[in-house]
Amino acid sequence: MTALNKIREESSRAISLLLVSALEACRQGDVELLEGLGLSLDTMKILDSLKADQIINISGNYMRDQAPLELFKIDSDRITKIIALAAEETKTYELIDDFLRYGACKKMMLELFGLRSTQVANRKRYLQLPTIKGRLTTITTEEGRAIYDTWLKNITEHDYRRRLLNTAKQTGLSLSKVYKFVVETEVITNQMNQKRQFAA
C-alpha cells in the first residue's frame, strides 16, 4: 500500500468518525460540530436513518476521487517551528539525562534546568541511577587543575551546560565537582575584576 493510499484509508476512517460524532452531538442538541463541517440538519436527519456500514461506505466513496492531501491545509511555516521546538525539547531531555548520568547534584539541576528535587529523583529512578547521599567531597589540587585546563580547552562551546558536561566527560570527574569548581573560580575572577576596576 502506497503512502497516499494509506492516508486515504485513514482519512476515510476520520471522516466516518466526524460524521458519527456530528450525529451524536445533534441528537443531544449540540450543532457546533455540524456547523463547523458545513452540513445541514436535514443532512443529519438523513444520515440518522442509515446503518453504520453505510456511513463507512459514504466516507469511502467520498475519499475515492479525493486527493488525500487536499483534506489537510497545513501551515508549513508554523508546523516547521513546532517541529524545531520539539527537537529542542528532545535535546534538552537528553542533556538532562546525561547530566544525571555524569553525577549532577540536585542544586545544579534546579539552577540549570529548573528541576525540583522530586523531578530529579523520579528521573534518576526511571534511568535506574543510584542516589548518592552526603556532601560533596573536597576537590583536590590535581582535580582543580584538570577541570581548569579542560574548561579552557572547551572555550569554543558557547552553551554553558554543554561546556560543563564536556569538561566532566573529558576529566572523568563528576559534574558536581566540575560545577562547584567553575562557579567558585568565576566568583573569584569577578571579585578580582571588580577590585581592578576600583583601583583604576
mmCIF file of C-alpha atoms in Angstrom:
data_model
loop_
_atom_site.group_PDB
_atom_site.id
_atom_site.type_symbol
_atom_site.label_atom_id
_atom_site.label_comp_id
_atom_site.label_asym_id
_atom_site.label_seq_id
_atom_site.Cartn_x
_atom_site.Cartn_y
_atom_site.Cartn_z
ATOM 1 C CA MET A 1 0.000 0.000 0.000
ATOM 2 C CA THR A 2 1.415 3.379 -1.033
ATOM 3 C CA ALA A 3 1.684 6.222 1.444
ATOM 4 C CA LEU A 4 -1.110 8.178 -0.282
ATOM 5 C CA ASN A 5 -3.448 5.175 -0.294
ATOM 6 C CA LYS A 6 -2.764 4.637 3.386
ATOM 7 C CA ILE A 7 -3.560 8.304 4.089
ATOM 8 C CA ARG A 8 -6.737 7.961 2.001
ATOM 9 C CA GLU A 9 -7.813 4.946 4.090
ATOM 10 C CA GLU A 10 -7.042 6.673 7.408
ATOM 11 C CA SER A 11 -8.800 9.835 6.199
ATOM 12 C CA SER A 12 -11.871 7.785 5.340
ATOM 13 C CA ARG A 13 -11.976 6.471 8.921
ATOM 14 C CA ALA A 14 -11.557 10.013 10.254
ATOM 15 C CA ILE A 15 -14.473 11.258 8.131
ATOM 16 C CA SER A 16 -16.663 8.401 9.402
ATOM 17 C CA LEU A 17 -15.784 9.389 12.947
ATOM 18 C CA LEU A 18 -16.581 13.029 12.232
ATOM 19 C CA LEU A 19 -19.974 12.169 10.764
ATOM 20 C CA VAL A 20 -20.888 9.877 13.663
ATOM 21 C CA SER A 21 -19.663 12.458 16.199
ATOM 22 C CA ALA A 22 -21.670 15.224 14.498
ATOM 23 C CA LEU A 23 -24.738 12.973 14.509
ATOM 24 C CA GLU A 24 -24.359 12.144 18.211
ATOM 25 C CA ALA A 25 -23.914 15.832 19.028
ATOM 26 C CA CYS A 26 -27.041 16.743 17.061
ATOM 27 C CA ARG A 27 -29.067 14.171 18.968
ATOM 28 C CA GLN A 28 -28.001 15.989 22.154
ATOM 29 C CA GLY A 29 -28.860 19.396 20.724
ATOM 30 C CA ASP A 30 -25.286 20.485 20.010
ATOM 31 C CA VAL A 31 -24.858 21.749 16.448
ATOM 32 C CA GLU A 32 -21.366 23.296 16.769
ATOM 33 C CA LEU A 33 -19.576 20.410 15.028
ATOM 34 C CA LEU A 34 -22.319 20.197 12.416
ATOM 35 C CA GLU A 35 -21.893 23.886 11.575
ATOM 36 C CA GLY A 36 -18.117 23.512 11.579
ATOM 37 C CA LEU A 37 -18.401 20.790 8.941
ATOM 38 C CA GLY A 38 -20.783 22.948 6.895
ATOM 39 C CA LEU A 39 -23.580 20.347 6.974
ATOM 40 C CA SER A 40 -27.287 20.953 7.440
ATOM 41 C CA LEU A 41 -29.757 19.498 9.927
ATOM 42 C CA ASP A 42 -31.635 17.924 7.018
ATOM 43 C CA THR A 43 -28.450 16.064 6.012
ATOM 44 C CA MET A 44 -28.068 14.847 9.602
ATOM 45 C CA LYS A 45 -31.640 13.573 9.625
ATOM 46 C CA ILE A 46 -30.921 11.523 6.504
ATOM 47 C CA LEU A 47 -27.642 10.280 7.996
ATOM 48 C CA ASP A 48 -29.516 9.248 11.137
ATOM 49 C CA SER A 49 -31.641 6.874 9.068
ATOM 50 C CA LEU A 50 -28.616 4.986 7.701
ATOM 51 C CA LYS A 51 -26.812 1.953 9.133
ATOM 52 C CA ALA A 52 -23.235 2.028 10.436
ATOM 53 C CA ASP A 53 -21.800 0.192 7.399
ATOM 54 C CA GLN A 54 -23.486 2.698 5.098
ATOM 55 C CA ILE A 55 -21.778 5.605 6.877
ATOM 56 C CA ILE A 56 -18.439 3.821 6.405
ATOM 57 C CA ASN A 57 -19.234 3.383 2.694
ATOM 58 C CA ILE A 58 -20.137 7.078 2.422
ATOM 59 C CA SER A 59 -16.692 8.012 3.757
ATOM 60 C CA GLY A 60 -15.001 5.570 1.380
ATOM 61 C CA ASN A 61 -16.952 6.939 -1.590
ATOM 62 C CA TYR A 62 -16.123 10.498 -0.600
ATOM 63 C CA MET A 63 -12.395 9.704 -0.495
ATOM 64 C CA ARG A 64 -12.334 7.621 -3.689
ATOM 65 C CA ASP A 65 -11.658 10.515 -6.063
ATOM 66 C CA GLN A 66 -10.347 12.905 -3.430
ATOM 67 C CA ALA A 67 -6.661 13.831 -3.223
ATOM 68 C CA PRO A 68 -5.885 12.975 0.442
ATOM 69 C CA LEU A 69 -3.546 15.905 0.932
ATOM 70 C CA GLU A 70 -6.308 18.348 -0.034
ATOM 71 C CA LEU A 71 -8.043 17.493 3.245
ATOM 72 C CA PHE A 72 -5.172 18.977 5.237
ATOM 73 C CA LYS A 73 -4.402 22.662 4.996
ATOM 74 C CA ILE A 74 -1.066 22.616 6.809
ATOM 75 C CA ASP A 75 0.685 25.869 7.621
ATOM 76 C CA SER A 76 4.206 24.743 6.685
ATOM 77 C CA ASP A 77 5.953 27.620 8.496
ATOM 78 C CA ARG A 78 4.033 27.012 11.715
ATOM 79 C CA ILE A 79 4.499 23.237 11.710
ATOM 80 C CA THR A 80 8.223 23.664 10.910
ATOM 81 C CA LYS A 81 8.590 25.870 14.007
ATOM 82 C CA ILE A 82 6.658 23.358 16.140
ATOM 83 C CA ILE A 83 8.887 20.510 14.871
ATOM 84 C CA ALA A 84 12.002 22.560 15.668
ATOM 85 C CA LEU A 85 10.721 23.273 19.197
ATOM 86 C CA ALA A 86 10.001 19.565 19.723
ATOM 87 C CA ALA A 87 13.538 18.719 18.573
ATOM 88 C CA GLU A 88 14.999 21.270 21.026
ATOM 89 C CA GLU A 89 12.870 19.804 23.808
ATOM 90 C CA THR A 90 14.209 16.330 22.986
ATOM 91 C CA LYS A 91 17.792 17.638 23.098
ATOM 92 C CA THR A 92 17.106 19.216 26.498
ATOM 93 C CA TYR A 93 15.759 15.932 27.892
ATOM 94 C CA GLU A 94 18.804 14.100 26.520
ATOM 95 C CA LEU A 95 21.055 16.716 28.157
ATOM 96 C CA ILE A 96 19.208 16.294 31.471
ATOM 97 C CA ASP A 97 19.745 12.534 31.318
ATOM 98 C CA ASP A 98 23.444 12.997 30.540
ATOM 99 C CA PHE A 99 23.793 15.415 33.454
ATOM 100 C CA LEU A 100 22.274 12.866 35.814
ATOM 101 C CA ARG A 101 24.459 10.058 34.430
ATOM 102 C CA TYR A 102 27.591 12.141 34.977
ATOM 103 C CA GLY A 103 26.820 12.972 38.592
ATOM 104 C CA ALA A 104 24.990 16.304 38.581
ATOM 105 C CA CYS A 105 23.628 17.248 42.011
ATOM 106 C CA LYS A 106 20.111 18.485 42.774
ATOM 107 C CA LYS A 107 21.309 22.064 43.157
ATOM 108 C CA MET A 108 22.716 22.010 39.617
ATOM 109 C CA MET A 109 19.545 20.543 38.167
ATOM 110 C CA LEU A 110 17.486 23.275 39.796
ATOM 111 C CA GLU A 111 19.770 26.120 38.756
ATOM 112 C CA LEU A 112 20.472 24.928 35.204
ATOM 113 C CA PHE A 113 17.200 23.199 34.266
ATOM 114 C CA GLY A 114 14.652 24.380 36.827
ATOM 115 C CA LEU A 115 14.025 20.821 38.047
ATOM 116 C CA ARG A 116 12.801 20.255 41.600
ATOM 117 C CA SER A 117 14.196 17.527 43.850
ATOM 118 C CA THR A 118 11.232 15.216 43.257
ATOM 119 C CA GLN A 119 11.588 15.575 39.485
ATOM 120 C CA VAL A 120 15.287 14.752 39.689
ATOM 121 C CA ALA A 121 14.616 11.746 41.936
ATOM 122 C CA ASN A 122 11.896 10.430 39.602
ATOM 123 C CA ARG A 123 14.079 10.837 36.526
ATOM 124 C CA LYS A 124 17.006 9.059 38.222
ATOM 125 C CA ARG A 125 14.701 6.239 39.232
ATOM 126 C CA TYR A 126 13.481 5.963 35.613
ATOM 127 C CA LEU A 127 17.087 5.850 34.382
ATOM 128 C CA GLN A 128 17.946 3.366 37.158
ATOM 129 C CA LEU A 129 20.695 5.604 38.506
ATOM 130 C CA PRO A 130 21.794 5.293 42.131
ATOM 131 C CA THR A 131 21.113 8.135 44.549
ATOM 132 C CA ILE A 132 24.334 9.275 46.210
ATOM 133 C CA LYS A 133 23.767 10.804 49.639
ATOM 134 C CA GLY A 134 26.145 13.007 51.568
ATOM 135 C CA ARG A 135 28.088 16.185 50.974
ATOM 136 C CA LEU A 136 30.375 16.751 48.000
ATOM 137 C CA THR A 137 33.923 15.613 48.655
ATOM 138 C CA THR A 138 36.763 18.131 48.530
ATOM 139 C CA ILE A 139 38.249 18.929 45.133
ATOM 140 C CA THR A 140 41.966 18.168 45.159
ATOM 141 C CA THR A 141 44.560 20.478 43.610
ATOM 142 C CA GLU A 142 45.134 17.947 40.830
ATOM 143 C CA GLU A 143 41.404 17.716 40.069
ATOM 144 C CA GLY A 144 41.098 21.508 40.107
ATOM 145 C CA ARG A 145 43.935 21.838 37.609
ATOM 146 C CA ALA A 146 42.359 19.199 35.335
ATOM 147 C CA ILE A 147 38.993 20.980 35.456
ATOM 148 C CA TYR A 148 40.564 24.396 34.833
ATOM 149 C CA ASP A 149 42.628 23.229 31.847
ATOM 150 C CA THR A 150 39.756 21.278 30.296
ATOM 151 C CA TRP A 151 37.292 24.140 30.861
ATOM 152 C CA LEU A 152 39.615 26.457 28.929
ATOM 153 C CA LYS A 153 40.028 23.880 26.147
ATOM 154 C CA ASN A 154 36.224 23.894 25.699
ATOM 155 C CA ILE A 155 36.028 27.679 25.375
ATOM 156 C CA THR A 156 34.542 27.390 21.855
ATOM 157 C CA GLU A 157 31.450 25.644 23.296
ATOM 158 C CA HIS A 158 29.083 28.568 23.867
ATOM 159 C CA ASP A 159 26.396 26.506 25.602
ATOM 160 C CA TYR A 160 27.357 26.735 29.291
ATOM 161 C CA ARG A 161 25.630 23.466 30.191
ATOM 162 C CA ARG A 162 27.281 21.518 27.378
ATOM 163 C CA ARG A 163 30.644 23.001 28.291
ATOM 164 C CA LEU A 164 30.192 21.708 31.840
ATOM 165 C CA LEU A 165 29.229 18.271 30.519
ATOM 166 C CA ASN A 166 32.181 18.139 28.116
ATOM 167 C CA THR A 167 34.542 19.048 30.949
ATOM 168 C CA ALA A 168 33.132 16.286 33.159
ATOM 169 C CA LYS A 169 33.406 13.714 30.372
ATOM 170 C CA GLN A 170 36.959 14.662 29.448
ATOM 171 C CA THR A 171 38.278 14.809 33.015
ATOM 172 C CA GLY A 172 36.370 11.774 34.246
ATOM 173 C CA LEU A 173 35.168 13.814 37.235
ATOM 174 C CA SER A 174 31.579 14.247 38.390
ATOM 175 C CA LEU A 175 29.573 17.202 37.114
ATOM 176 C CA SER A 176 29.009 18.285 40.706
ATOM 177 C CA LYS A 177 32.762 18.745 41.186
ATOM 178 C CA VAL A 178 33.158 20.490 37.833
ATOM 179 C CA TYR A 179 30.259 22.848 38.558
ATOM 180 C CA LYS A 180 31.472 23.639 42.083
ATOM 181 C CA PHE A 181 34.978 24.450 40.839
ATOM 182 C CA VAL A 182 33.786 26.540 37.854
ATOM 183 C CA VAL A 183 31.315 28.563 39.947
ATOM 184 C CA GLU A 184 33.868 29.238 42.698
ATOM 185 C CA THR A 185 36.525 30.197 40.123
ATOM 186 C CA GLU A 186 34.097 32.557 38.359
ATOM 187 C CA VAL A 187 33.224 34.226 41.683
ATOM 188 C CA ILE A 188 36.920 34.773 42.471
ATOM 189 C CA THR A 189 37.603 36.064 38.936
ATOM 190 C CA ASN A 190 34.681 38.511 39.144
ATOM 191 C CA GLN A 191 35.853 39.787 42.521
ATOM 192 C CA MET A 192 39.369 40.337 41.174
ATOM 193 C CA ASN A 193 37.998 42.202 38.136
ATOM 194 C CA GLN A 194 35.927 44.450 40.385
ATOM 195 C CA LYS A 195 38.954 45.240 42.540
ATOM 196 C CA ARG A 196 40.934 46.174 39.420
ATOM 197 C CA GLN A 197 38.137 48.486 38.298
ATOM 198 C CA PHE A 198 38.024 50.242 41.685
ATOM 199 C CA ALA A 199 41.825 50.501 41.722
ATOM 200 C CA ALA A 200 41.833 52.092 38.276
#
